[in-house]
PDB file of C-alpha atoms in Angstrom:
ATOM      1  CA  MET A  10       1.463 -15.655  -1.195  1.00 44.00           C
ATOM      2  CA  PRO A  11       0.777 -19.425  -0.804  1.00 45.00           C
ATOM      3  CA  GLY A  12      -2.525 -20.171   0.850  1.00 44.00           C
ATOM      4  CA  ALA A  13      -3.373 -16.383   0.980  1.00 42.00           C
ATOM      5  CA  VAL A  14      -6.695 -15.019   0.115  1.00 40.00           C
ATOM      6  CA  ARG A  15      -6.793 -11.966  -1.778  1.00 42.00           C
ATOM      7  CA  LEU A  16      -9.563  -9.235  -1.816  1.00 44.00           C
ATOM      8  CA  LYS A  17     -10.957  -7.640  -4.980  1.00 47.00           C
ATOM      9  CA  MET A  18     -10.516  -3.915  -5.746  1.00 49.00           C
ATOM     10  CA  ARG A  19     -13.114  -2.112  -3.835  1.00 49.00           C
ATOM     11  CA  ASP A  20     -14.547   1.043  -5.261  1.00 44.00           C
ATOM     12  CA  VAL A  21     -15.204   3.530  -2.527  1.00 43.00           C
ATOM     13  CA  ASP A  22     -17.771   6.243  -2.616  1.00 39.00           C
ATOM     14  CA  LEU A  23     -16.670   9.223  -0.528  1.00 37.00           C
ATOM     15  CA  HIS A  24     -20.211   9.925   0.215  1.00 34.00           C
ATOM     16  CA  SER A  25     -21.639   6.811   1.510  1.00 34.00           C
ATOM     17  CA  SER A  26     -20.799   5.051   5.228  1.00 36.00           C
ATOM     18  CA  SER A  27     -19.498   1.672   5.565  1.00 39.00           C
ATOM     19  CA  THR A  28     -22.912   0.079   6.437  1.00 42.00           C
ATOM     20  CA  GLY A  29     -25.398   2.942   5.943  1.00 40.00           C
ATOM     21  CA  GLY A  30     -25.925   3.259   9.793  1.00 40.00           C
ATOM     22  CA  GLU A  31     -22.640   4.033  11.083  1.00 53.00           C
ATOM     23  CA  ILE A  32     -20.469   7.254  10.978  1.00 59.00           C
ATOM     24  CA  GLU A  33     -16.998   7.010   9.462  1.00 78.00           C
ATOM     25  CA  PRO A  34     -14.252   8.726  11.518  1.00 83.00           C
ATOM     26  CA  ALA A  35     -13.896  12.584  10.202  1.00 86.00           C
ATOM     27  CA  GLY A  36     -12.099  12.440   7.123  1.00 88.00           C
ATOM     28  CA  PHE A  37     -11.581   9.039   6.711  1.00 94.00           C
ATOM     29  CA  ILE A  38     -13.177   6.544   3.832  1.00 95.00           C
ATOM     30  CA  PHE A  39     -14.296   2.925   4.669  1.00 96.00           C
ATOM     31  CA  VAL A  40     -12.147   0.389   2.744  1.00 96.00           C
ATOM     32  CA  GLY A  41     -12.880  -2.966   4.060  1.00 96.00           C
ATOM     33  CA  LYS A  42     -13.615  -5.197   7.348  1.00 97.00           C
ATOM     34  CA  GLU A  43     -10.592  -5.736   9.676  1.00 97.00           C
ATOM     35  CA  GLU A  44     -11.559  -9.551   9.972  1.00 98.00           C
ATOM     36  CA  ASP A  45     -11.279 -10.003   5.872  1.00 97.00           C
ATOM     37  CA  ILE A  46      -7.900  -7.695   5.637  1.00 98.00           C
ATOM     38  CA  LYS A  47      -6.214  -9.808   8.611  1.00 98.00           C
ATOM     39  CA  LYS A  48      -7.072 -13.117   6.836  1.00 97.00           C
ATOM     40  CA  SER A  49      -6.061 -11.992   3.375  1.00 96.00           C
ATOM     41  CA  GLN A  50      -3.209  -9.537   4.682  1.00 97.00           C
ATOM     42  CA  ARG A  51      -3.837  -7.309   2.074  1.00 97.00           C
ATOM     43  CA  LEU A  52      -6.469  -5.509   0.147  1.00 96.00           C
ATOM     44  CA  THR A  53      -6.777  -3.148  -2.847  1.00 95.00           C
ATOM     45  CA  ALA A  54      -9.084  -0.362  -2.698  1.00 94.00           C
ATOM     46  CA  LYS A  55     -10.092   3.297  -4.661  1.00 92.00           C
ATOM     47  CA  ILE A  56     -10.020   6.388  -2.786  1.00 90.00           C
ATOM     48  CA  ASN A  57     -11.058   9.171  -5.486  1.00 83.00           C
ATOM     49  CA  GLY A  58     -10.194   6.810  -8.343  1.00 85.00           C
ATOM     50  CA  ARG A  59      -6.735   6.498  -6.607  1.00 91.00           C
ATOM     51  CA  GLU A  60      -5.508   2.758  -6.257  1.00 94.00           C
ATOM     52  CA  ILE A  61      -4.188   2.050  -2.638  1.00 96.00           C
ATOM     53  CA  VAL A  62      -3.245  -1.058  -1.031  1.00 98.00           C
ATOM     54  CA  VAL A  63      -4.063  -1.923   2.627  1.00 98.00           C
ATOM     55  CA  PHE A  64      -1.504  -4.453   4.468  1.00 98.00           C
ATOM     56  CA  TYR A  65      -1.896  -6.135   7.501  1.00 98.00           C
ATOM     57  CA  HIS A  66       1.685  -7.067   8.996  1.00 98.00           C
ATOM     58  CA  LYS A  67       2.546  -8.245  12.383  1.00 97.00           C
ATOM     59  CA  GLY A  68      -0.586  -6.506  14.196  1.00 97.00           C
ATOM     60  CA  LYS A  69      -0.512  -3.479  12.206  1.00 98.00           C
ATOM     61  CA  PHE A  70      -2.363  -1.900   9.287  1.00 98.00           C
ATOM     62  CA  HIS A  71      -0.677   0.149   6.637  1.00 98.00           C
ATOM     63  CA  ALA A  72      -2.076   1.917   3.503  1.00 98.00           C
ATOM     64  CA  LEU A  73       0.105   3.167   0.572  1.00 98.00           C
ATOM     65  CA  ASP A  74      -0.079   3.819  -3.123  1.00 97.00           C
ATOM     66  CA  SER A  75      -0.731   0.473  -4.941  1.00 96.00           C
ATOM     67  CA  ARG A  76       1.903   1.363  -7.944  1.00 97.00           C
ATOM     68  CA  CYS A  77       5.383   1.288  -6.833  1.00 98.00           C
ATOM     69  CA  TYR A  78       7.305   4.686  -7.369  1.00 98.00           C
ATOM     70  CA  HIS A  79      10.107   3.315  -9.483  1.00 97.00           C
ATOM     71  CA  GLU A  80       8.158   2.029 -12.654  1.00 95.00           C
ATOM     72  CA  GLY A  81       4.547   1.551 -11.272  1.00 95.00           C
ATOM     73  CA  GLY A  82       4.797  -2.343 -10.263  1.00 96.00           C
ATOM     74  CA  PRO A  83       1.683  -3.720  -8.405  1.00 96.00           C
ATOM     75  CA  LEU A  84       2.686  -3.776  -4.760  1.00 98.00           C
ATOM     76  CA  CYS A  85      -0.280  -5.716  -4.029  1.00 96.00           C
ATOM     77  CA  GLN A  86       1.693  -8.549  -5.542  1.00 97.00           C
ATOM     78  CA  GLY A  87       4.904  -8.132  -3.711  1.00 98.00           C
ATOM     79  CA  GLU A  88       6.119 -10.042  -0.732  1.00 98.00           C
ATOM     80  CA  ILE A  89       6.775  -8.273   2.872  1.00 98.00           C
ATOM     81  CA  GLU A  90      10.369  -8.674   4.216  1.00 98.00           C
ATOM     82  CA  ASP A  91      11.669  -7.235   7.453  1.00 97.00           C
ATOM     83  CA  ILE A  92      14.690  -5.428   6.409  1.00 96.00           C
ATOM     84  CA  ASP A  93      17.142  -3.891   9.009  1.00 93.00           C
ATOM     85  CA  GLY A  94      14.246  -4.006  11.595  1.00 95.00           C
ATOM     86  CA  GLN A  95      11.442  -2.491   9.176  1.00 97.00           C
ATOM     87  CA  ALA A  96       8.715  -4.092   7.696  1.00 98.00           C
ATOM     88  CA  CYS A  97       9.198  -3.449   3.752  1.00 99.00           C
ATOM     89  CA  ILE A  98       7.246  -4.324   0.617  1.00 99.00           C
ATOM     90  CA  VAL A  99       9.427  -5.892  -2.075  1.00 98.00           C
ATOM     91  CA  CYS A 100       7.989  -4.908  -5.636  1.00 98.00           C
ATOM     92  CA  PRO A 101       7.429  -7.866  -7.742  1.00 98.00           C
ATOM     93  CA  TRP A 102       8.678  -6.140 -10.879  1.00 98.00           C
ATOM     94  CA  HIS A 103      12.332  -4.701  -9.817  1.00 97.00           C
ATOM     95  CA  LYS A 104      12.802  -5.768  -6.214  1.00 98.00           C
ATOM     96  CA  PHE A 105      12.669  -2.328  -5.085  1.00 98.00           C
ATOM     97  CA  LYS A 106      12.052  -2.208  -1.296  1.00 99.00           C
ATOM     98  CA  ILE A 107       9.790   0.010   0.290  1.00 99.00           C
ATOM     99  CA  THR A 108       9.185   0.727   4.197  1.00 99.00           C
ATOM    100  CA  LEU A 109       5.473   0.200   5.152  1.00 99.00           C
ATOM    101  CA  GLU A 110       5.663   2.680   8.068  1.00 98.00           C
ATOM    102  CA  THR A 111       7.296   5.629   6.117  1.00 98.00           C
ATOM    103  CA  GLY A 112       7.351   5.006   2.402  1.00 98.00           C
ATOM    104  CA  GLU A 113      11.126   5.439   2.426  1.00 98.00           C
ATOM    105  CA  GLY A 114      12.866   3.586  -0.610  1.00 98.00           C
ATOM    106  CA  LEU A 115      15.651   1.462   1.109  1.00 98.00           C
ATOM    107  CA  TYR A 116      18.867   0.224  -1.113  1.00 97.00           C
ATOM    108  CA  GLU A 117      21.955  -1.790   0.095  1.00 95.00           C
ATOM    109  CA  GLY A 118      24.955   0.488  -0.479  1.00 94.00           C
ATOM    110  CA  ILE A 119      28.753   0.568   0.527  1.00 92.00           C
ATOM    111  CA  ASN A 120      31.244   3.132   1.532  1.00 89.00           C
ATOM    112  CA  PRO A 121      34.196   2.642  -0.905  1.00 89.00           C
ATOM    113  CA  LEU A 122      36.284   4.459   1.350  1.00 91.00           C
ATOM    114  CA  GLU A 123      36.025   1.971   4.296  1.00 90.00           C
ATOM    115  CA  PRO A 124      39.009  -0.712   4.353  1.00 92.00           C
ATOM    116  CA  SER A 125      36.535  -3.703   4.026  1.00 90.00           C
ATOM    117  CA  PRO A 126      33.365  -2.145   2.712  1.00 89.00           C
ATOM    118  CA  THR A 127      30.288  -3.709   4.007  1.00 92.00           C
ATOM    119  CA  PRO A 128      26.940  -3.267   2.445  1.00 94.00           C
ATOM    120  CA  LYS A 129      24.616  -1.254   4.658  1.00 95.00           C
ATOM    121  CA  TRP A 130      20.974  -0.702   4.397  1.00 96.00           C
ATOM    122  CA  GLN A 131      20.300   3.242   3.411  1.00 96.00           C
ATOM    123  CA  SER A 132      17.269   5.436   2.737  1.00 97.00           C
ATOM    124  CA  LYS A 133      16.817   7.102  -0.606  1.00 97.00           C
ATOM    125  CA  GLY A 134      14.149   9.218   1.461  1.00 98.00           C
ATOM    126  CA  VAL A 135      10.437   9.117   1.043  1.00 98.00           C
ATOM    127  CA  LYS A 136       9.293   7.870  -2.361  1.00 98.00           C
ATOM    128  CA  GLN A 137       5.889   6.298  -1.844  1.00 98.00           C
ATOM    129  CA  ARG A 138       2.879   7.999  -0.422  1.00 98.00           C
ATOM    130  CA  ILE A 139       1.502   6.522   2.857  1.00 98.00           C
ATOM    131  CA  HIS A 140      -1.896   6.892   3.583  1.00 97.00           C
ATOM    132  CA  LYS A 141      -3.395   7.408   7.350  1.00 96.00           C
ATOM    133  CA  ILE A 142      -5.626   4.366   8.279  1.00 97.00           C
ATOM    134  CA  THR A 143      -7.660   4.054  11.347  1.00 96.00           C
ATOM    135  CA  THR A 144      -9.746   1.086  12.506  1.00 96.00           C
ATOM    136  CA  ASP A 145     -13.324   1.501  14.460  1.00 95.00           C
ATOM    137  CA  ASN A 146     -15.753  -1.363  15.373  1.00 95.00           C
ATOM    138  CA  GLY A 147     -14.339  -3.896  13.306  1.00 97.00           C
ATOM    139  CA  ASN A 148     -13.835  -1.471  10.024  1.00 97.00           C
ATOM    140  CA  VAL A 149     -10.859  -0.114   8.354  1.00 97.00           C
ATOM    141  CA  TYR A 150     -10.663   3.473   7.131  1.00 97.00           C
ATOM    142  CA  VAL A 151      -8.329   5.291   5.160  1.00 96.00           C
ATOM    143  CA  SER A 152      -7.802   9.160   4.959  1.00 94.00           C
ATOM    144  CA  PRO A 153      -7.856  10.643   1.511  1.00 92.00           C
ATOM    145  CA  PRO A 154      -4.282  11.829   0.286  1.00 90.00           C
ATOM    146  CA  ASP A 155      -2.959  15.215   1.155  1.00 90.00           C
ATOM    147  CA  LEU A 156      -1.927  16.123  -2.453  1.00 91.00           C
ATOM    148  CA  SER A 157      -0.326  19.452  -1.260  1.00 94.00           C
ATOM    149  CA  VAL A 158       3.031  17.477  -0.826  1.00 94.00           C
ATOM    150  CA  ASN A 159       4.368  15.519  -3.791  1.00 96.00           C
ATOM    151  CA  PHE A 160       6.037  11.937  -3.711  1.00 97.00           C
ATOM    152  CA  ASP A 161       7.354   9.909  -6.395  1.00 97.00           C
ATOM    153  CA  SER A 162       4.701   7.491  -6.549  1.00 97.00           C
ATOM    154  CA  ASP A 163       2.142   9.995  -7.285  1.00 96.00           C
ATOM    155  CA  TYR A 164       3.111   9.887 -11.109  1.00 94.00           C
ATOM    156  CA  PHE A 165       2.076   6.192 -11.444  1.00 94.00           C
ATOM    157  CA  ALA A 166      -1.001   6.948  -9.164  1.00 92.00           C
ATOM    158  CA  ASP A 167      -2.265   9.409 -11.489  1.00 91.00           C
ATOM    159  CA  LYS A 168      -1.328   7.364 -14.678  1.00 89.00           C
ATOM    160  CA  TYR A 169      -3.264   4.318 -13.748  1.00 83.00           C
ATOM    161  CA  LYS A 170      -5.751   6.351 -11.887  1.00 80.00           C
ATOM    162  CA  ASN A 171      -9.797   5.549 -12.910  1.00 66.00           C
ATOM    163  CA  GLY A 172      -8.777   2.296 -14.696  1.00 62.00           C
ATOM    164  CA  GLY A 173      -5.648   2.953 -16.390  1.00 60.00           C
ATOM    165  CA  GLU A 174      -4.056   0.532 -18.803  1.00 54.00           C
ATOM    166  CA  LEU A 175      -2.374  -1.099 -15.659  1.00 50.00           C
ATOM    167  CA  SER A 176      -5.158  -0.782 -13.067  1.00 48.00           C
ATOM    168  CA  MET A 177      -5.297  -3.406 -10.601  1.00 50.00           C
ATOM    169  CA  GLU A 178      -9.044  -4.063 -11.637  1.00 50.00           C
ATOM    170  CA  LYS A 179      -7.500  -5.365 -15.038  1.00 43.00           C
ATOM    171  CA  GLN A 180      -5.274  -7.990 -13.298  1.00 45.00           C
ATOM    172  CA  SER A 181      -6.520 -11.180 -12.351  1.00 38.00           C
ATOM    173  CA  HIS A 182      -4.898 -11.690  -9.152  1.00 41.00           C
ATOM    174  CA  SER A 183      -7.737 -11.637  -6.632  1.00 41.00           C
ATOM    175  CA  GLU A 184     -10.589 -13.829  -5.385  1.00 39.00           C
ATOM    176  CA  ASP A 185     -13.854 -12.789  -4.223  1.00 39.00           C
ATOM    177  CA  ILE A 186     -14.374 -12.965  -0.493  1.00 37.00           C
ATOM    178  CA  GLU A 187     -18.058 -13.176   0.862  1.00 36.00           C
TER     179      GLU A 187
END
């Protein structure tokens, strides 16, 4: 993303509050300042060792697992595109498209039984884990994942948890923001 400032991975301590004096919303963990994320449009963070990425797009915050459900590509390096009226992150490795709102994988398919088949966007179903996100007093908070439901992205989230071989920390795509 030309001209964008990227924030470094932030380790999140589940037992500390954002500033030491504020109380976090119940069940949520501080990941960053609204102003910083709006400026950079994205931030990577860890919750319970799990890497997530927070995007700010068209006035909304979105949080999802940082590794693509397909082959573990770094979604923090992908571009956001509007596809069929939905904001999607495009994985930089294999161009898989994932909706920011629901985590659905999208693909262009055709119906060969139509006389003049035309490609149409279709859903593969929910593939990427989406994390609940909220803001309060200029701070952004994300809820830890509900692991009672499985998503395809869980495989790569677990594989690269806590500094795995392809963890975001080991990539040099970020710059410090003071």
